[in-house]
């Protein structure tokens, strides 16, 4: 082993050297780009590069997902580096070489870690000023004690941090940057200890909110707040009581040399905090760098004035990313609005926006324009997107005859095209279902084990499927058939989806499963056997998760749309319909796939429609032609069952595709 380890270490240092060399070239390139003012990003070149690398990786036996992930990081780094060079060239005060950053909290707090990430690249040392409150952080910059304030404004679990908005609104500081930090809370202690023996937990109020589900499970402990997570760690070090614990980052645990008792204890893994970096002077951002602008405004006190102000954004095609209202101190029931939008203060439409807004407000101040942290990642040539130019020229314009045909009276409203003419686009993770997209959902009928669902996830990802399916609760005809592994399966499914960055879908059978499944699954499926379980429909209608509604095997399209109406009427407007075959006199196939339903539904409803050829056909060797037919007839996607060993599957083995068949299916679809 010694020998191999030596070689691995050598390879690793080689990789580091190469990355540094690559960065140097990146620096050379940006000065050339600056000379002729060419774009910083060349997306078509990036795409070409990634596609070639994936091909190369495949030949060398590397998963395309792995290669893409590694090179996304490398390309992101290069873009960030080039952006920063351009930014510094325009803004850097050459006399200052050190940066003093004021934060709320101390070394090891999340503000500290986010500052290191934000300023980490620069050669200058960063020094910190540790403050007790956000207001003090702001004051430190105003009084020139510090150059920058690093302020957490919002978190994906606990929401907006109002004190920070108030501190920014009340100051004259400019926003000069943003940072997105992945906050991974841990429970830490000075000794190993069983959770139910913990008596006290120190933490920060925001951290406590983000982990309240985990914390409320430790019944023996009371929770006490500190001004930041790092200080709560310091406190347990000082008190030396083995029954005391704290919530903080892994870095803080390292720094203060305490033991991690549990990792990742936030309510959701996607726990991110957005920080704003503020300074006394605004910066200018080269228009080649994607930028955001922030402002505060107070609209006038008359009906519709907020609508009028917001409609200016719409008319100019400016995308707002945040709208937060804060009370105006001293003026009861009056509000100040804080807004972020995508755009550069130098853009002509942003100039127009500010001009026009000015006429509708009582107060308006631009807080700053700064580079946006969201890097738009290039997708590798997904075969499904590189469609040949097969134009359906013969598509007939809407005929007079059709227009004049009297409309049959329908008993649903929200699901109808009359109510909403634009296609509904349903988002699950970063996948959009509906419109012109064709989405493939793949996975086993039932989640049978960690390994099985992981293998399916990998296969789905490698072949560019976008969503992972897997049944956890199975509605089987016979009570003696496999009923699913329940919540254990849900955990395996979620972990597999996360490992391969695939949103997941699973079926809910009962009302009381809905909220718990919705915590972990990106889409809820209501199965064919439950299509008219109106109580269940109402319950998923209250959920914030998208719902895929399978057509019942004896249901008409009118009944399907009325079932969808139950969900929509409860508030959930993210419904996907699924045609999965109906019962007819024909017994040669498991069900009869009603392909005619697709164009009819597309006329009657704005909701996206997925086709499930697996349950319709029941025999794996005939799934491919049916899937192609679904695409040809205009479905927004398909859902297919795949299995690493279909012959040993615990459910629906005969219709589950072998992995090589699935690969074949995906390339057939890509040709269409
Ligand atoms: C399934 O997706 O495994 C399933 C049971 O679907 P349906 O409700 O369409 O039969
Ligand atoms: Mn099935």
Short mmCIF file of C-alpha atoms in Angstrom, two decimals, residues 58-462:
data_model
loop_
_atom_site.label_atom_id
_atom_site.label_comp_id
_atom_site.label_asym_id
_atom_site.label_seq_id
_atom_site.Cartn_x
_atom_site.Cartn_y
_atom_site.Cartn_z
CA UNK A 58 -15.71 8.16 -20.80
CA UNK A 59 -12.89 6.60 -22.77
CA UNK A 60 -10.78 6.60 -19.62
CA UNK A 61 -13.56 4.98 -17.61
CA UNK A 62 -14.73 8.09 -15.71
CA UNK A 63 -18.41 8.89 -15.18
CA UNK A 64 -19.55 11.89 -17.14
CA UNK A 65 -21.21 13.23 -13.99
CA UNK A 66 -17.88 13.14 -12.17
CA UNK A 67 -15.96 14.82 -14.99
CA UNK A 68 -18.64 17.49 -15.35
CA UNK A 69 -18.65 18.19 -11.62
CA UNK A 70 -14.87 18.57 -11.41
CA UNK A 71 -14.63 20.79 -14.45
CA UNK A 72 -17.60 22.92 -13.43
CA UNK A 73 -15.57 23.79 -10.34
CA UNK A 74 -12.47 24.52 -12.39
CA UNK A 75 -14.33 26.64 -14.91
CA UNK A 76 -16.22 28.49 -12.14
CA UNK A 77 -12.92 29.28 -10.50
CA UNK A 78 -11.52 30.62 -13.73
CA UNK A 79 -14.57 32.82 -14.32
CA UNK A 80 -14.51 34.15 -10.75
CA UNK A 81 -10.81 34.87 -11.09
CA UNK A 82 -11.25 36.75 -14.35
CA UNK A 83 -14.23 38.68 -12.97
CA UNK A 84 -12.20 39.66 -9.97
CA UNK A 85 -9.27 40.87 -12.06
CA UNK A 86 -11.58 43.07 -14.10
CA UNK A 87 -13.29 44.34 -10.97
CA UNK A 88 -10.05 45.16 -9.16
CA UNK A 89 -8.69 46.95 -12.20
CA UNK A 90 -11.68 49.29 -12.12
CA UNK A 91 -12.03 49.74 -8.38
CA UNK A 92 -8.93 48.93 -6.44
CA UNK A 93 -7.54 51.68 -4.36
CA UNK A 94 -3.86 51.05 -5.05
CA UNK A 95 -2.75 52.59 -1.77
CA UNK A 96 -4.56 50.08 0.42
CA UNK A 97 -3.09 46.63 0.68
CA UNK A 98 -4.83 45.39 3.78
CA UNK A 99 -8.49 44.79 4.29
CA UNK A 100 -10.24 45.22 7.58
CA UNK A 101 -13.54 43.41 7.82
CA UNK A 102 -16.10 44.01 10.55
CA UNK A 103 -18.31 41.06 11.48
CA UNK A 104 -20.86 40.23 14.11
CA UNK A 105 -19.23 37.50 16.16
CA UNK A 106 -15.73 36.18 16.50
CA UNK A 107 -13.18 33.96 14.75
CA UNK A 108 -14.88 30.80 13.54
CA UNK A 109 -18.36 32.34 13.21
CA UNK A 110 -20.14 31.98 9.88
CA UNK A 111 -19.56 35.66 9.06
CA UNK A 112 -15.85 34.99 9.60
CA UNK A 113 -15.90 31.96 7.29
CA UNK A 114 -17.90 33.79 4.63
CA UNK A 115 -15.40 36.70 4.74
CA UNK A 116 -12.55 34.29 4.21
CA UNK A 117 -14.37 32.84 1.23
CA UNK A 118 -15.15 36.26 -0.24
CA UNK A 119 -11.73 37.84 0.27
CA UNK A 120 -9.84 34.57 0.25
CA UNK A 121 -8.38 35.04 -3.18
CA UNK A 122 -6.64 38.30 -2.58
CA UNK A 123 -2.99 38.41 -1.67
CA UNK A 124 -3.69 40.97 1.04
CA UNK A 125 -4.10 39.96 4.62
CA UNK A 126 -7.55 40.35 6.08
CA UNK A 127 -7.92 41.62 9.59
CA UNK A 128 -11.14 41.35 11.56
CA UNK A 129 -13.06 43.63 13.87
CA UNK A 130 -15.37 41.55 16.02
CA UNK A 131 -18.63 43.28 16.95
CA UNK A 132 -21.61 42.47 19.13
CA UNK A 133 -24.42 43.66 16.87
CA UNK A 134 -25.08 44.27 13.19
CA UNK A 135 -25.50 47.94 13.93
CA UNK A 136 -22.01 48.03 15.43
CA UNK A 137 -20.66 46.29 12.33
CA UNK A 138 -22.16 49.02 10.15
CA UNK A 139 -20.85 51.74 12.47
CA UNK A 140 -17.34 50.31 12.32
CA UNK A 141 -17.28 50.92 8.56
CA UNK A 142 -18.94 54.32 8.79
CA UNK A 143 -16.30 55.45 11.25
CA UNK A 144 -13.47 54.01 9.13
CA UNK A 145 -12.51 51.51 11.80
CA UNK A 146 -13.08 48.84 9.14
CA UNK A 147 -13.14 48.83 5.33
CA UNK A 148 -15.93 46.31 4.90
CA UNK A 149 -18.98 45.01 6.73
CA UNK A 150 -19.90 41.36 6.16
CA UNK A 151 -23.62 41.04 6.85
CA UNK A 152 -25.82 37.92 6.67
CA UNK A 153 -29.14 38.99 5.12
CA UNK A 154 -31.04 35.82 4.41
CA UNK A 155 -30.94 32.10 4.92
CA UNK A 156 -32.66 29.40 2.89
CA UNK A 157 -34.07 27.77 6.05
CA UNK A 158 -34.81 30.58 8.48
CA UNK A 159 -35.48 33.38 5.98
CA UNK A 160 -34.66 37.08 6.18
CA UNK A 161 -32.60 38.53 8.99
CA UNK A 162 -34.56 41.68 9.68
CA UNK A 163 -31.99 43.33 11.95
CA UNK A 164 -29.54 43.36 9.07
CA UNK A 165 -31.99 44.90 6.63
CA UNK A 166 -32.73 47.58 9.20
CA UNK A 167 -29.04 48.25 9.80
CA UNK A 168 -28.38 48.59 6.05
CA UNK A 169 -31.44 50.74 5.43
CA UNK A 170 -30.49 53.01 8.29
CA UNK A 171 -26.93 53.49 7.08
CA UNK A 172 -25.29 55.25 4.15
CA UNK A 173 -23.16 52.26 3.20
CA UNK A 174 -22.99 50.87 -0.32
CA UNK A 175 -23.28 47.21 -1.18
CA UNK A 176 -20.14 46.13 -3.03
CA UNK A 177 -20.50 42.36 -3.12
CA UNK A 178 -22.43 39.29 -2.11
CA UNK A 179 -21.38 35.87 -0.91
CA UNK A 180 -23.38 32.65 -0.70
CA UNK A 181 -22.17 30.37 2.06
CA UNK A 182 -23.20 26.75 2.58
CA UNK A 183 -23.92 26.59 6.29
CA UNK A 184 -23.39 23.10 7.64
CA UNK A 185 -24.25 23.09 11.33
CA UNK A 186 -22.79 20.48 13.68
CA UNK A 187 -23.55 19.64 17.29
CA UNK A 188 -20.27 19.82 19.19
CA UNK A 189 -19.16 18.97 22.73
CA UNK A 190 -16.01 18.68 24.78
CA UNK A 191 -16.43 14.90 25.16
CA UNK A 192 -18.27 12.12 23.41
CA UNK A 193 -21.74 12.00 24.98
CA UNK A 194 -25.09 10.36 24.20
CA UNK A 195 -27.56 12.95 22.92
CA UNK A 196 -30.09 12.21 25.64
CA UNK A 197 -27.50 13.04 28.31
CA UNK A 198 -27.02 16.60 27.08
CA UNK A 199 -28.40 19.19 29.51
CA UNK A 200 -27.68 22.49 27.80
CA UNK A 201 -27.06 23.58 24.20
CA UNK A 202 -25.51 26.95 23.43
CA UNK A 203 -26.01 28.48 20.02
CA UNK A 204 -26.97 31.51 17.96
CA UNK A 205 -30.66 32.25 17.46
CA UNK A 206 -30.46 31.90 13.66
CA UNK A 207 -28.62 28.59 13.95
CA UNK A 208 -31.23 27.38 16.43
CA UNK A 209 -33.98 28.23 13.95
CA UNK A 210 -32.20 26.41 11.15
CA UNK A 211 -31.81 23.27 13.31
CA UNK A 212 -35.02 23.45 15.36
CA UNK A 213 -36.22 20.01 14.27
CA UNK A 214 -33.05 18.32 15.45
CA UNK A 215 -32.79 20.39 18.62
CA UNK A 216 -36.37 19.81 19.70
CA UNK A 217 -35.61 16.07 19.54
CA UNK A 218 -33.11 16.41 22.39
CA UNK A 219 -35.64 16.56 25.19
CA UNK A 220 -33.11 16.56 28.01
CA UNK A 221 -31.51 19.85 26.93
CA UNK A 222 -32.43 23.50 27.22
CA UNK A 223 -31.23 25.89 24.52
CA UNK A 224 -29.42 29.13 25.33
CA UNK A 225 -28.55 31.85 22.81
CA UNK A 226 -25.25 33.55 22.12
CA UNK A 227 -24.38 36.32 19.71
CA UNK A 228 -22.65 33.92 17.33
CA UNK A 229 -22.01 30.21 17.00
CA UNK A 230 -18.26 30.46 17.64
CA UNK A 231 -18.81 32.10 21.02
CA UNK A 232 -21.10 29.30 22.03
CA UNK A 233 -18.24 26.90 21.33
CA UNK A 234 -15.88 29.06 23.38
CA UNK A 235 -18.41 28.94 26.19
CA UNK A 236 -18.51 25.13 26.41
CA UNK A 237 -14.71 25.09 26.35
CA UNK A 238 -14.64 27.48 29.30
CA UNK A 239 -17.33 25.75 31.31
CA UNK A 240 -15.83 22.30 30.77
CA UNK A 241 -19.16 20.65 31.57
CA UNK A 242 -19.37 17.39 29.57
CA UNK A 243 -23.17 17.70 29.54
CA UNK A 244 -23.08 20.96 27.60
CA UNK A 245 -23.02 21.17 23.81
CA UNK A 246 -23.00 23.88 21.14
CA UNK A 247 -24.16 24.29 17.53
CA UNK A 248 -21.47 25.55 15.20
CA UNK A 249 -19.52 24.89 12.01
CA UNK A 250 -16.98 22.15 11.53
CA UNK A 251 -14.36 24.89 11.18
CA UNK A 252 -15.27 26.38 14.55
CA UNK A 253 -15.07 22.90 16.11
CA UNK A 254 -11.57 22.53 14.68
CA UNK A 255 -10.51 25.98 15.71
CA UNK A 256 -11.59 25.56 19.33
CA UNK A 257 -10.61 21.90 19.40
CA UNK A 258 -13.92 20.34 20.40
CA UNK A 259 -15.58 17.10 19.30
CA UNK A 260 -18.24 16.86 16.61
CA UNK A 261 -21.16 14.87 18.04
CA UNK A 262 -23.45 15.10 14.98
CA UNK A 263 -22.94 16.58 11.51
CA UNK A 264 -25.48 18.24 9.21
CA UNK A 265 -28.18 18.91 11.77
CA UNK A 266 -29.95 21.71 9.87
CA UNK A 267 -33.59 21.10 8.91
CA UNK A 268 -32.54 20.83 5.28
CA UNK A 269 -29.21 20.10 3.61
CA UNK A 270 -29.65 23.08 1.30
CA UNK A 271 -28.94 25.49 4.16
CA UNK A 272 -27.32 28.55 2.57
CA UNK A 273 -26.81 32.03 3.93
CA UNK A 274 -26.46 35.03 1.67
CA UNK A 275 -24.12 37.74 2.90
CA UNK A 276 -23.86 41.32 1.68
CA UNK A 277 -20.50 43.02 1.68
CA UNK A 278 -20.79 46.75 2.39
CA UNK A 279 -18.33 49.62 2.21
CA UNK A 280 -18.37 53.42 2.36
CA UNK A 281 -17.90 53.90 -1.38
CA UNK A 282 -19.83 52.20 -4.17
CA UNK A 283 -18.01 50.25 -6.88
CA UNK A 284 -18.57 50.08 -10.60
CA UNK A 285 -18.93 46.75 -12.30
CA UNK A 286 -17.78 46.07 -15.86
CA UNK A 287 -20.86 45.26 -17.93
CA UNK A 288 -19.25 41.99 -18.98
CA UNK A 289 -19.63 40.69 -15.42
CA UNK A 290 -23.11 39.46 -14.39
CA UNK A 291 -24.27 41.94 -11.78
CA UNK A 292 -27.03 42.61 -9.29
CA UNK A 293 -28.28 45.97 -8.10
CA UNK A 294 -30.04 46.68 -4.80
CA UNK A 295 -32.22 49.59 -3.82
CA UNK A 296 -34.62 50.75 -1.17
CA UNK A 297 -37.81 52.61 -1.87
CA UNK A 298 -41.00 53.78 -0.24
CA UNK A 299 -44.01 54.01 -2.51
CA UNK A 300 -46.61 56.72 -2.18
CA UNK A 301 -49.70 56.23 -0.08
CA UNK A 302 -52.30 55.56 -2.74
CA UNK A 303 -53.96 52.46 -4.16
CA UNK A 304 -51.86 50.58 -6.70
CA UNK A 305 -48.64 52.52 -6.21
CA UNK A 306 -46.61 49.39 -5.42
CA UNK A 307 -48.07 47.66 -8.47
CA UNK A 308 -47.17 50.64 -10.62
CA UNK A 309 -43.61 50.64 -9.32
CA UNK A 310 -43.23 46.89 -9.84
CA UNK A 311 -44.74 46.96 -13.31
CA UNK A 312 -41.79 49.12 -14.40
CA UNK A 313 -39.53 46.15 -13.70
CA UNK A 314 -41.75 43.94 -15.80
CA UNK A 315 -42.01 46.40 -18.67
CA UNK A 316 -38.23 46.72 -18.84
CA UNK A 317 -37.72 42.97 -18.55
CA UNK A 318 -35.75 43.27 -15.30
CA UNK A 319 -35.75 40.22 -13.05
CA UNK A 320 -36.25 40.92 -9.37
CA UNK A 321 -34.59 38.42 -7.03
CA UNK A 322 -35.65 39.79 -3.66
CA UNK A 323 -38.40 42.00 -2.29
CA UNK A 324 -38.46 42.61 1.43
CA UNK A 325 -40.60 45.03 3.34
CA UNK A 326 -39.51 46.69 6.58
CA UNK A 327 -41.47 49.08 8.77
CA UNK A 328 -40.41 52.72 8.79
CA UNK A 329 -39.61 53.67 12.36
CA UNK A 330 -41.65 56.69 13.39
CA UNK A 331 -44.27 56.23 10.67
CA UNK A 332 -46.61 53.48 11.92
CA UNK A 333 -47.97 51.16 9.18
CA UNK A 334 -45.69 52.57 6.54
CA UNK A 335 -43.22 50.32 4.81
CA UNK A 336 -39.84 50.62 3.17
CA UNK A 337 -39.13 48.11 0.43
CA UNK A 338 -35.73 46.57 -0.09
CA UNK A 339 -35.17 45.09 -3.59
CA UNK A 340 -32.46 43.15 -5.42
CA UNK A 341 -32.59 42.68 -9.15
CA UNK A 342 -30.38 41.32 -11.90
CA UNK A 343 -28.79 44.17 -13.80
CA UNK A 344 -25.90 46.59 -13.88
CA UNK A 345 -26.33 50.22 -12.90
CA UNK A 346 -24.58 51.05 -16.19
CA UNK A 347 -27.19 49.17 -18.29
CA UNK A 348 -29.52 51.45 -20.16
CA UNK A 349 -32.60 49.58 -18.97
CA UNK A 350 -31.50 49.93 -15.33
CA UNK A 351 -30.99 53.66 -15.87
CA UNK A 352 -34.48 53.85 -17.36
CA UNK A 353 -35.84 51.84 -14.45
CA UNK A 354 -34.45 54.24 -11.87
CA UNK A 355 -35.70 57.17 -13.86
CA UNK A 356 -39.23 55.84 -14.09
CA UNK A 357 -39.35 54.51 -10.53
CA UNK A 358 -38.46 57.95 -9.27
CA UNK A 359 -41.84 59.21 -10.40
CA UNK A 360 -43.78 56.70 -8.30
CA UNK A 361 -41.99 56.76 -4.98
CA UNK A 362 -41.57 58.90 -1.91
CA UNK A 363 -38.07 57.63 -1.36
CA UNK A 364 -35.49 55.92 -3.55
CA UNK A 365 -31.86 55.11 -2.94
CA UNK A 366 -29.61 52.75 -4.86
CA UNK A 367 -27.63 50.72 -2.35
CA UNK A 368 -25.12 49.45 -4.85
CA UNK A 369 -24.27 47.41 -7.91
CA UNK A 370 -22.06 44.37 -7.41
CA UNK A 371 -21.04 41.12 -9.13
CA UNK A 372 -23.58 38.34 -8.76
CA UNK A 373 -22.36 35.13 -7.18
CA UNK A 374 -24.62 32.82 -9.16
CA UNK A 375 -22.51 31.33 -11.92
CA UNK A 376 -24.61 30.08 -14.74
CA UNK A 377 -23.16 26.63 -15.35
CA UNK A 378 -22.93 25.27 -18.85
CA UNK A 379 -24.72 21.99 -19.44
CA UNK A 380 -22.86 19.37 -21.40
CA UNK A 381 -24.46 18.40 -24.65
CA UNK A 382 -27.44 16.54 -23.30
CA UNK A 383 -28.48 14.31 -26.17
CA UNK A 384 -32.11 15.29 -25.59
CA UNK A 385 -31.34 18.91 -26.23
CA UNK A 386 -29.27 18.45 -29.36
CA UNK A 387 -32.34 17.60 -31.36
CA UNK A 388 -32.05 17.36 -35.12
CA UNK A 389 -33.97 20.02 -36.95
CA UNK A 390 -37.09 17.96 -37.41
CA UNK A 391 -39.60 20.69 -37.96
CA UNK A 392 -43.20 19.83 -37.98
CA UNK A 393 -43.94 22.05 -40.92
CA UNK A 394 -47.26 20.39 -41.47
CA UNK A 395 -48.51 21.62 -38.12
CA UNK A 396 -51.77 23.20 -39.13
CA UNK A 397 -52.72 26.69 -38.07
CA UNK A 398 -55.79 26.74 -35.84
CA UNK A 399 -58.67 26.19 -38.22
CA UNK A 400 -61.77 28.32 -38.30
CA UNK A 401 -63.79 25.20 -37.77
CA UNK A 402 -62.05 24.50 -34.48
CA UNK A 403 -62.45 28.03 -33.24
CA UNK A 404 -66.13 28.17 -33.92
CA UNK A 405 -66.89 24.79 -32.38
CA UNK A 406 -68.97 25.42 -29.27
CA UNK A 407 -67.01 24.56 -26.15
CA UNK A 408 -68.41 21.75 -24.06
CA UNK A 409 -69.20 22.97 -20.56
CA UNK A 410 -66.61 21.70 -18.09
CA UNK A 411 -66.81 21.49 -14.33
CA UNK A 412 -63.21 22.44 -13.63
CA UNK A 413 -61.80 25.92 -13.96
CA UNK A 414 -58.24 26.30 -12.69
CA UNK A 415 -57.01 23.38 -14.79
CA UNK A 416 -58.46 24.76 -18.01
CA UNK A 417 -56.77 26.58 -20.86
CA UNK A 418 -59.53 29.16 -20.73
CA UNK A 419 -58.47 30.10 -17.23
CA UNK A 420 -54.74 30.13 -18.03
CA UNK A 421 -53.56 30.12 -21.61
CA UNK A 422 -49.80 29.88 -20.99
CA UNK A 423 -48.26 26.48 -20.30
CA UNK A 424 -47.59 25.88 -16.64
CA UNK A 425 -43.91 25.29 -15.93
CA UNK A 426 -43.32 23.15 -12.86
CA UNK A 427 -39.95 23.43 -11.16
CA UNK A 428 -38.45 20.54 -9.19
CA UNK A 429 -34.96 21.35 -8.00
CA UNK A 430 -33.43 22.95 -11.07
CA UNK A 431 -35.49 20.89 -13.52
CA UNK A 432 -38.37 22.51 -15.37
CA UNK A 433 -41.27 20.32 -16.48
CA UNK A 434 -43.59 21.72 -19.12
CA UNK A 435 -43.35 24.12 -22.03
CA UNK A 436 -40.84 23.02 -24.63
CA UNK A 437 -38.83 20.79 -22.33
CA UNK A 438 -38.80 17.02 -22.60
CA UNK A 439 -37.97 15.50 -19.24
CA UNK A 440 -37.07 11.91 -18.45
CA UNK A 441 -37.91 10.48 -15.03
CA UNK A 442 -36.23 7.14 -14.42
CA UNK A 443 -35.76 4.75 -11.55
CA UNK A 444 -36.95 1.50 -10.09
CA UNK A 445 -40.59 0.67 -9.37
CA UNK A 446 -39.67 0.22 -5.69
CA UNK A 447 -36.67 1.36 -3.72
CA UNK A 448 -35.28 -1.98 -2.54
CA UNK A 449 -31.94 -1.06 -0.98
CA UNK A 450 -29.40 1.74 -0.70
CA UNK A 451 -27.21 0.08 -3.32
CA UNK A 452 -30.05 -0.53 -5.76
CA UNK A 453 -31.30 3.06 -5.77
CA UNK A 454 -27.76 4.43 -5.87
CA UNK A 455 -27.02 2.28 -8.95
CA UNK A 456 -30.22 3.53 -10.62
CA UNK A 457 -29.37 7.15 -9.80
CA UNK A 458 -25.95 6.79 -11.35
CA UNK A 459 -27.41 5.19 -14.47
CA UNK A 460 -30.08 7.86 -14.75
CA UNK A 461 -27.48 10.64 -14.43
CA UNK A 462 -24.99 9.09 -16.84
#
